[in-house]
Structure formats: structure tokens, C-alpha cells
PDB file of C-alpha atoms in Angstrom:
ATOM      1  CA  MET A  43     149.588 127.967 109.450  1.00 47.00           C
ATOM      2  CA  LYS A  44     149.454 125.892 106.254  1.00 49.00           C
ATOM      3  CA  MET A  45     153.234 125.520 106.436  1.00 50.00           C
ATOM      4  CA  MET A  46     152.818 123.930 109.862  1.00 50.00           C
ATOM      5  CA  ALA A  47     150.245 121.517 108.449  1.00 51.00           C
ATOM      6  CA  ALA A  48     152.717 120.581 105.746  1.00 52.00           C
ATOM      7  CA  LEU A  49     155.421 120.044 108.340  1.00 52.00           C
ATOM      8  CA  ALA A  50     153.057 117.833 110.289  1.00 54.00           C
ATOM      9  CA  LEU A  51     153.003 115.489 107.312  1.00 53.00           C
ATOM     10  CA  LEU A  52     156.738 115.037 107.616  1.00 53.00           C
ATOM     11  CA  SER A  53     156.489 114.243 111.315  1.00 50.00           C
ATOM     12  CA  GLY A  54     153.977 111.502 110.584  1.00 53.00           C
ATOM     13  CA  LEU A  55     156.514 109.773 108.333  1.00 51.00           C
ATOM     14  CA  ALA A  56     159.568 110.057 110.544  1.00 48.00           C
ATOM     15  CA  VAL A  57     160.582 107.048 112.592  1.00 43.00           C
ATOM     16  CA  SER A  58     162.953 108.074 115.312  1.00 41.00           C
ATOM     17  CA  GLY A  59     165.243 105.328 116.522  1.00 43.00           C
ATOM     18  CA  ALA A  60     162.697 102.571 115.898  1.00 47.00           C
ATOM     19  CA  ALA A  61     163.253  99.448 113.844  1.00 49.00           C
ATOM     20  CA  ALA A  62     161.959  99.732 110.306  1.00 56.00           C
ATOM     21  CA  GLU A  63     158.323  98.708 110.080  1.00 64.00           C
ATOM     22  CA  PRO A  64     156.914  97.172 106.913  1.00 70.00           C
ATOM     23  CA  LEU A  65     155.755  99.804 104.457  1.00 73.00           C
ATOM     24  CA  LEU A  66     151.991  99.860 104.150  1.00 79.00           C
ATOM     25  CA  PRO A  67     150.406 100.391 100.741  1.00 85.00           C
ATOM     26  CA  TYR A  68     148.885 103.760  99.944  1.00 90.00           C
ATOM     27  CA  THR A  69     146.595 105.132  97.275  1.00 92.00           C
ATOM     28  CA  VAL A  70     147.679 107.854  94.869  1.00 94.00           C
ATOM     29  CA  GLN A  71     144.911 109.981  93.422  1.00 96.00           C
ATOM     30  CA  GLY A  72     146.149 112.285  90.681  1.00 95.00           C
ATOM     31  CA  ASP A  73     149.232 113.984  92.117  1.00 95.00           C
ATOM     32  CA  ALA A  74     148.438 113.312  95.774  1.00 96.00           C
ATOM     33  CA  ILE A  75     148.167 110.723  98.523  1.00 95.00           C
ATOM     34  CA  PRO A  76     144.937 111.859 100.174  1.00 94.00           C
ATOM     35  CA  MET A  77     145.137 109.850 103.410  1.00 92.00           C
ATOM     36  CA  PRO A  78     147.860 109.937 106.106  1.00 91.00           C
ATOM     37  CA  LEU A  79     150.155 106.919 105.963  1.00 88.00           C
ATOM     38  CA  THR A  80     149.953 106.343 109.693  1.00 85.00           C
ATOM     39  CA  GLY A  81     146.180 106.659 109.972  1.00 83.00           C
ATOM     40  CA  ARG A  82     146.537 109.721 112.189  1.00 85.00           C
ATOM     41  CA  PRO A  83     147.458 113.361 111.580  1.00 83.00           C
ATOM     42  CA  GLY A  84     151.020 114.520 112.014  1.00 78.00           C
ATOM     43  CA  ASP A  85     152.340 116.796 114.753  1.00 83.00           C
ATOM     44  CA  PRO A  86     153.101 120.291 113.361  1.00 78.00           C
ATOM     45  CA  ALA A  87     155.631 121.151 116.076  1.00 84.00           C
ATOM     46  CA  ARG A  88     157.524 117.893 115.559  1.00 87.00           C
ATOM     47  CA  GLY A  89     157.412 118.364 111.787  1.00 83.00           C
ATOM     48  CA  ALA A  90     158.802 121.881 112.067  1.00 82.00           C
ATOM     49  CA  ALA A  91     161.625 120.661 114.287  1.00 86.00           C
ATOM     50  CA  LEU A  92     162.445 117.755 111.945  1.00 86.00           C
ATOM     51  CA  ILE A  93     162.485 119.728 108.731  1.00 83.00           C
ATOM     52  CA  ALA A  94     164.722 122.423 110.223  1.00 81.00           C
ATOM     53  CA  ASP A  95     167.208 119.912 111.666  1.00 83.00           C
ATOM     54  CA  ARG A  96     169.754 119.150 108.959  1.00 79.00           C
ATOM     55  CA  HIS A  97     170.999 116.108 110.879  1.00 82.00           C
ATOM     56  CA  LYS A  98     167.611 114.404 111.244  1.00 82.00           C
ATOM     57  CA  SER A  99     165.544 115.122 108.149  1.00 84.00           C
ATOM     58  CA  LEU A 100     168.168 116.288 105.641  1.00 84.00           C
ATOM     59  CA  CYS A 101     165.549 118.529 103.944  1.00 88.00           C
ATOM     60  CA  VAL A 102     167.594 121.710 104.285  1.00 88.00           C
ATOM     61  CA  LEU A 103     170.600 120.108 102.631  1.00 88.00           C
ATOM     62  CA  CYS A 104     168.807 120.666  99.301  1.00 90.00           C
ATOM     63  CA  HIS A 105     165.864 122.982 100.087  1.00 91.00           C
ATOM     64  CA  PRO A 106     165.951 126.578 101.284  1.00 92.00           C
ATOM     65  CA  GLY A 107     163.058 127.840 103.357  1.00 90.00           C
ATOM     66  CA  PRO A 108     161.967 129.711 106.462  1.00 89.00           C
ATOM     67  CA  PHE A 109     164.289 127.789 108.747  1.00 86.00           C
ATOM     68  CA  PRO A 110     167.211 128.678 111.033  1.00 85.00           C
ATOM     69  CA  ASP A 111     170.690 129.187 109.596  1.00 87.00           C
ATOM     70  CA  PRO A 112     169.836 130.220 106.008  1.00 88.00           C
ATOM     71  CA  HIS A 113     173.547 130.152 105.138  1.00 90.00           C
ATOM     72  CA  LEU A 114     173.503 126.363 105.686  1.00 88.00           C
ATOM     73  CA  GLN A 115     170.486 125.689 103.450  1.00 88.00           C
ATOM     74  CA  GLY A 116     170.785 124.115 100.038  1.00 90.00           C
ATOM     75  CA  ASN A 117     169.790 125.609  96.716  1.00 92.00           C
ATOM     76  CA  LEU A 118     169.407 122.458  94.610  1.00 90.00           C
ATOM     77  CA  SER A 119     165.668 122.122  95.144  1.00 90.00           C
ATOM     78  CA  PRO A 120     162.590 124.352  95.374  1.00 92.00           C
ATOM     79  CA  ASP A 121     162.215 126.798  98.231  1.00 94.00           C
ATOM     80  CA  LEU A 122     159.828 125.400 100.841  1.00 91.00           C
ATOM     81  CA  SER A 123     158.585 128.865 101.868  1.00 91.00           C
ATOM     82  CA  GLY A 124     154.808 128.888 101.501  1.00 90.00           C
ATOM     83  CA  VAL A 125     154.631 125.280 100.290  1.00 88.00           C
ATOM     84  CA  GLY A 126     151.493 124.759 102.367  1.00 85.00           C
ATOM     85  CA  ALA A 127     149.772 127.551 100.442  1.00 90.00           C
ATOM     86  CA  ARG A 128     150.819 126.144  97.049  1.00 93.00           C
ATOM     87  CA  LEU A 129     150.126 122.449  97.582  1.00 93.00           C
ATOM     88  CA  THR A 130     147.509 120.392  99.396  1.00 92.00           C
ATOM     89  CA  GLU A 131     148.478 118.047 102.230  1.00 90.00           C
ATOM     90  CA  GLY A 132     148.043 115.103  99.861  1.00 93.00           C
ATOM     91  CA  GLN A 133     150.308 116.689  97.234  1.00 95.00           C
ATOM     92  CA  ILE A 134     153.011 117.347  99.838  1.00 92.00           C
ATOM     93  CA  ARG A 135     152.615 113.805 101.143  1.00 92.00           C
ATOM     94  CA  LEU A 136     153.262 112.302  97.672  1.00 94.00           C
ATOM     95  CA  ARG A 137     156.295 114.534  97.142  1.00 93.00           C
ATOM     96  CA  ILE A 138     157.848 113.299 100.393  1.00 90.00           C
ATOM     97  CA  VAL A 139     156.810 109.688  99.869  1.00 91.00           C
ATOM     98  CA  ASP A 140     157.840 109.273  96.223  1.00 92.00           C
ATOM     99  CA  MET A 141     158.634 112.383  94.175  1.00 92.00           C
ATOM    100  CA  LYS A 142     159.730 110.132  91.308  1.00 91.00           C
ATOM    101  CA  ARG A 143     156.057 109.448  90.529  1.00 91.00           C
ATOM    102  CA  ILE A 144     155.737 113.122  89.628  1.00 93.00           C
ATOM    103  CA  ASN A 145     159.206 113.734  88.192  1.00 93.00           C
ATOM    104  CA  PRO A 146     161.223 110.595  87.360  1.00 92.00           C
ATOM    105  CA  ALA A 147     164.401 112.708  86.949  1.00 93.00           C
ATOM    106  CA  THR A 148     164.210 114.257  90.427  1.00 91.00           C
ATOM    107  CA  ILE A 149     167.147 114.028  92.823  1.00 90.00           C
ATOM    108  CA  MET A 150     164.724 113.809  95.766  1.00 90.00           C
ATOM    109  CA  PRO A 151     164.905 110.368  97.342  1.00 87.00           C
ATOM    110  CA  SER A 152     161.750 108.325  97.836  1.00 85.00           C
ATOM    111  CA  TYR A 153     161.117 108.157 101.575  1.00 83.00           C
ATOM    112  CA  TYR A 154     158.291 105.611 101.559  1.00 84.00           C
ATOM    113  CA  ARG A 155     158.339 103.910  98.186  1.00 74.00           C
ATOM    114  CA  VAL A 156     156.633 100.520  98.245  1.00 69.00           C
ATOM    115  CA  ASP A 157     157.580  99.395  94.707  1.00 64.00           C
ATOM    116  CA  ALA A 158     159.901  96.418  94.776  1.00 53.00           C
ATOM    117  CA  ASP A 159     161.606  97.390  91.511  1.00 52.00           C
ATOM    118  CA  GLU A 160     163.631 100.232  93.021  1.00 51.00           C
ATOM    119  CA  GLY A 161     164.016  99.080  96.591  1.00 50.00           C
ATOM    120  CA  ARG A 162     164.868 101.310  99.531  1.00 53.00           C
ATOM    121  CA  ARG A 163     167.349 104.036  98.727  1.00 56.00           C
ATOM    122  CA  VAL A 164     167.375 105.681 102.131  1.00 57.00           C
ATOM    123  CA  ALA A 165     168.297 104.383 105.574  1.00 61.00           C
ATOM    124  CA  ALA A 166     165.703 102.194 107.297  1.00 63.00           C
ATOM    125  CA  SER A 167     165.248 104.871 109.984  1.00 63.00           C
ATOM    126  CA  TRP A 168     163.735 107.169 107.340  1.00 55.00           C
TER     127      TRP A 168
END
């Protein structure tokens, strides 16, 4: 169940086919972003579908986990199995938003970084 809550966080960030909206500021407390970026909770079913779809979220290109087609999953990044039991929603949110705040050497792209110094490194639809 916690995995589904974690996946819901991803669904709250995804923008499907819409024009890029301005990035709103967020507050980091410790190693987490405690509040949802959209002001509402994510949708666990949508999050699960997004994270498992290698053409929409790209997560499984690097991360293995409890998703379909394990032979197509990456092994460059941590396994996402049980991530909801290991991390809080806020910790998962920061890792998706801007993992570089936690590990500057990470290969994980920043999906919601608001700092002007780096700029957007992913497509506007993300």
C-alpha cells in the first residue's frame, strides 16, 4: 500500500500532453518536500501506470522494481521495490523533484527544479 502512495506522488507531477506550466516554489525540510506540489494528493492508480510505462515516465529505464517486463528494467539506479516502506512521501517527492539536492553526482534528472542556475534538463511535458 505504501508503494501505491509513493506512486501517487509521481502521478501528481506528471503533465500529460499539456503545455508546460510555470514551476511553483516548494519548501524543502531536511531531505523532504512535505507538501504536494499541486496542492492535492496524487492518484495511486495513475502513478502505478506511469511508473511502469517506460515510454511515459522513463523510470524503469534506470530503476528495477515490481513492474511488468523485468527483463526491460534498468539496473543503474536503486530498486524501487518497497520504496514506500523505506522513505516518507516527502522524501520520495524530493527525490523525484530534484535528487541533486541529496546527491549532486546523481544521474537522476531533476523533474521539477526551480533553480535558474541549472535550467530545465528534461522535456517541458515532464
